[in-house]
Amino acid sequence: MLKKIQILSPASPIFKNITDEYIDVFQSHKDKVNDVPPNFDIIAIDGDNIIQAIENKKFNIWGFQFHPEGLFLVLLTILVGREEELDPLS
């Protein structure tokens, strides 16, 4: 199912190439995150204020509740040409 999410942190490297504040993403379940791990920030939510993306800036780690691979355009926008920038080992 398509769901609209709000990007709270457009400066996050993972959303760097996305210029819209709201984007449609694919979500196929009703799981949700209640507590964010230490040192992670919430970077996207949906219309029900359910966490949709988190990030740890120090280690370049991201977590998604939606499926970025579900909409090929979203996945391409996030990844293309940015392999080194997003690599946590670089």
Coordinates of N, CA and C in Angstrom, one line a residue:
M1 N 0.8 -1.2 0.0 CA 0.0 0.0 0.0 C 0.9 1.2 0.0
L2 N 0.5 2.2 -0.7 CA 1.2 3.5 -0.7 C 0.9 4.3 0.5
K3 N 1.9 4.9 1.1 CA 1.7 5.8 2.3 C 2.5 7.0 2.1
K4 N 2.0 8.1 2.5 CA 2.7 9.4 2.4 C 3.4 9.6 3.7
I5 N 4.7 9.9 3.6 CA 5.5 10.2 4.8 C 6.1 11.6 4.7
Q6 N 6.4 12.1 5.8 CA 7.0 13.5 5.9 C 8.5 13.3 6.3
I7 N 9.3 14.0 5.5 CA 10.7 14.0 5.8 C 11.0 15.1 6.8
L8 N 11.4 14.7 8.0 CA 11.7 15.7 9.1 C 13.1 16.3 9.0
S9 N 14.0 15.5 8.4 CA 15.4 15.9 8.3 C 15.9 15.9 6.9
P10 N 15.5 16.9 6.1 CA 16.0 16.9 4.7 C 17.5 17.0 4.5
A11 N 18.2 17.4 5.6 CA 19.7 17.4 5.5 C 20.3 16.0 5.7
S12 N 19.5 15.1 6.1 CA 20.0 13.7 6.3 C 20.6 13.2 5.0
P13 N 21.8 12.6 5.0 CA 22.3 12.1 3.7 C 21.4 11.1 3.0
I14 N 20.6 10.4 3.7 CA 19.7 9.4 3.0 C 18.6 10.1 2.2
F15 N 18.2 11.3 2.6 CA 17.2 12.0 1.9 C 17.7 13.2 1.1
K16 N 19.0 13.2 0.9 CA 19.7 14.4 0.3 C 19.2 14.7 -1.1
N17 N 18.8 13.7 -1.9 CA 18.4 14.0 -3.3 C 16.9 14.2 -3.4
I18 N 16.2 14.1 -2.3 CA 14.7 14.2 -2.3 C 14.4 15.7 -2.0
T19 N 13.7 16.4 -2.8 CA 13.4 17.8 -2.6 C 12.0 18.1 -2.0
D20 N 11.2 17.1 -2.0 CA 9.8 17.3 -1.5 C 9.8 17.0 0.0
E21 N 9.0 17.7 0.8 CA 8.8 17.4 2.2 C 8.1 16.1 2.4
Y22 N 7.1 15.8 1.5 CA 6.3 14.6 1.6 C 6.6 13.7 0.4
I23 N 6.7 12.4 0.6 CA 6.9 11.5 -0.5 C 6.0 10.3 -0.2
D24 N 5.6 9.6 -1.3 CA 4.8 8.4 -1.2 C 5.8 7.2 -1.2
V25 N 5.6 6.3 -0.3 CA 6.4 5.1 -0.1 C 5.5 3.9 0.0
F26 N 6.2 2.7 -0.2 CA 5.4 1.5 -0.1 C 5.6 0.9 1.3
Q27 N 4.4 0.5 1.9 CA 4.4 -0.1 3.2 C 3.5 -1.3 3.1
S28 N 3.9 -2.5 3.5 CA 3.1 -3.7 3.4 C 2.8 -4.3 4.8
H29 N 2.9 -3.6 5.9 CA 2.6 -4.1 7.2 C 2.2 -3.0 8.1
K30 N 1.8 -3.4 9.3 CA 1.4 -2.4 10.3 C 2.3 -2.4 11.5
D31 N 3.5 -2.9 11.4 CA 4.5 -2.9 12.5 C 4.8 -1.4 12.7
K32 N 5.3 -1.1 13.9 CA 5.7 0.3 14.2 C 6.8 0.3 15.3
V33 N 7.6 1.3 15.3 CA 8.6 1.5 16.3 C 8.1 2.4 17.4
N34 N 8.2 1.9 18.6 CA 7.7 2.7 19.8 C 8.9 3.5 20.4
D35 N 10.0 2.9 20.5 CA 11.2 3.5 21.1 C 12.4 3.5 20.2
V36 N 13.0 4.6 20.1 CA 14.1 4.8 19.2 C 15.4 4.5 20.0
P37 N 16.3 3.7 19.5 CA 17.5 3.3 20.2 C 18.3 4.6 20.5
P38 N 19.2 4.5 21.5 CA 20.1 5.6 21.9 C 20.9 6.1 20.7
N39 N 21.1 7.3 20.5 CA 22.0 7.9 19.5 C 21.3 7.9 18.1
F40 N 20.0 7.6 18.0 CA 19.3 7.6 16.7 C 18.4 8.8 16.7
D41 N 18.2 9.4 15.6 CA 17.2 10.5 15.4 C 16.1 10.0 14.5
I42 N 14.9 10.6 14.8 CA 13.7 10.3 13.9 C 13.9 11.3 12.7
I43 N 13.9 10.7 11.5 CA 14.0 11.6 10.3 C 12.8 11.6 9.4
A44 N 11.9 10.7 9.6 CA 10.6 10.7 8.8 C 9.5 10.0 9.6
I45 N 8.3 10.6 9.4 CA 7.1 10.0 10.1 C 6.0 10.0 9.1
D46 N 4.9 9.3 9.4 CA 3.7 9.3 8.5 C 2.7 10.2 9.1
G47 N 1.5 10.2 8.5 CA 0.4 11.1 8.9 C -0.1 10.8 10.3
D48 N 0.1 9.6 10.8 CA -0.3 9.2 12.1 C 0.8 9.4 13.2
N49 N 1.9 10.1 12.8 CA 3.0 10.3 13.6 C 3.8 9.0 14.0
I50 N 3.6 8.0 13.1 CA 4.4 6.7 13.3 C 5.7 6.9 12.6
I51 N 6.8 6.5 13.4 CA 8.1 6.6 12.9 C 8.3 5.8 11.6
Q52 N 8.9 6.4 10.6 CA 9.1 5.7 9.3 C 10.6 5.6 9.0
A53 N 11.4 6.5 9.6 CA 12.9 6.4 9.3 C 13.6 7.0 10.5
I54 N 14.8 6.3 10.8 CA 15.7 6.8 11.8 C 17.1 6.8 11.3
E55 N 18.0 7.5 12.0 CA 19.4 7.5 11.6 C 20.3 7.7 12.8
N56 N 21.5 7.1 12.6 CA 22.6 7.3 13.6 C 23.6 8.0 12.7
K57 N 23.8 9.3 13.0 CA 24.8 10.1 12.2 C 26.2 9.7 12.4
K58 N 26.6 9.3 13.6 CA 28.0 8.9 13.8 C 28.4 7.7 13.0
F59 N 27.5 6.8 12.8 CA 27.9 5.5 12.1 C 27.3 5.3 10.8
N60 N 26.6 6.4 10.3 CA 25.9 6.2 9.0 C 25.0 5.0 8.9
I61 N 24.1 4.9 9.9 CA 23.2 3.7 10.0 C 21.8 4.3 9.9
W62 N 20.9 3.7 9.0 CA 19.5 4.1 8.9 C 18.6 2.9 9.1
G63 N 17.4 3.2 9.6 CA 16.4 2.2 9.7 C 15.1 2.7 9.0
F64 N 14.4 1.8 8.3 CA 13.2 2.2 7.6 C 12.1 1.3 8.1
Q65 N 10.9 1.9 8.3 CA 9.7 1.1 8.5 C 9.0 0.8 7.2
F66 N 9.2 1.7 6.2 CA 8.6 1.5 4.9 C 9.6 0.7 4.1
H67 N 9.2 0.3 2.9 CA 10.1 -0.5 2.0 C 10.7 0.4 0.9
P68 N 11.9 0.9 1.1 CA 12.5 1.8 0.0 C 12.6 1.1 -1.3
E69 N 12.7 -0.2 -1.3 CA 12.8 -1.0 -2.6 C 11.4 -1.2 -3.2
G70 N 10.4 -0.9 -2.5 CA 9.0 -1.1 -3.0 C 8.6 -0.1 -4.1
L71 N 9.2 1.1 -4.1 CA 9.0 2.0 -5.2 C 10.4 2.3 -5.7
F72 N 10.7 1.8 -6.9 CA 12.0 1.9 -7.5 C 12.5 3.3 -7.6
L73 N 11.6 4.3 -7.9 CA 12.1 5.7 -8.0 C 12.6 6.2 -6.6
V74 N 12.0 5.8 -5.5 CA 12.5 6.2 -4.2 C 13.8 5.6 -4.0
L75 N 14.0 4.3 -4.2 CA 15.3 3.7 -4.0 C 16.4 4.3 -4.9
L76 N 16.1 4.6 -6.2 CA 17.1 5.2 -7.0 C 17.4 6.6 -6.5
T77 N 16.5 7.3 -6.1 CA 16.7 8.7 -5.6 C 17.7 8.7 -4.4
I78 N 17.5 7.7 -3.5 CA 18.3 7.6 -2.3 C 19.7 7.1 -2.7
L79 N 19.9 6.2 -3.6 CA 21.1 5.5 -3.7 C 22.0 5.9 -4.9
V80 N 21.5 6.2 -6.0 CA 22.3 6.4 -7.2 C 23.4 7.4 -7.0
G81 N 24.6 7.0 -7.3 CA 25.8 7.8 -7.3 C 26.3 8.2 -5.9
R82 N 25.8 7.5 -4.9 CA 26.1 7.9 -3.5 C 26.7 6.7 -2.7
E83 N 27.2 5.7 -3.4 CA 27.6 4.5 -2.7 C 28.7 4.8 -1.6
E84 N 29.7 5.6 -2.0 CA 30.8 6.0 -1.0 C 30.2 6.8 0.1
E85 N 29.4 7.8 -0.2 CA 28.9 8.7 0.9 C 28.0 7.9 1.9
L86 N 27.3 6.9 1.5 CA 26.4 6.2 2.4 C 27.0 4.9 3.0
D87 N 28.3 4.6 2.6 CA 28.9 3.4 3.1 C 29.4 3.7 4.5
P88 N 28.9 2.9 5.5 CA 29.3 3.1 6.9 C 30.8 2.8 7.1
L89 N 31.4 2.0 6.2 CA 32.8 1.6 6.4 C 33.8 2.6 5.7
S90 N 33.3 3.6 5.0 CA 34.2 4.5 4.3 C 34.7 5.6 5.2

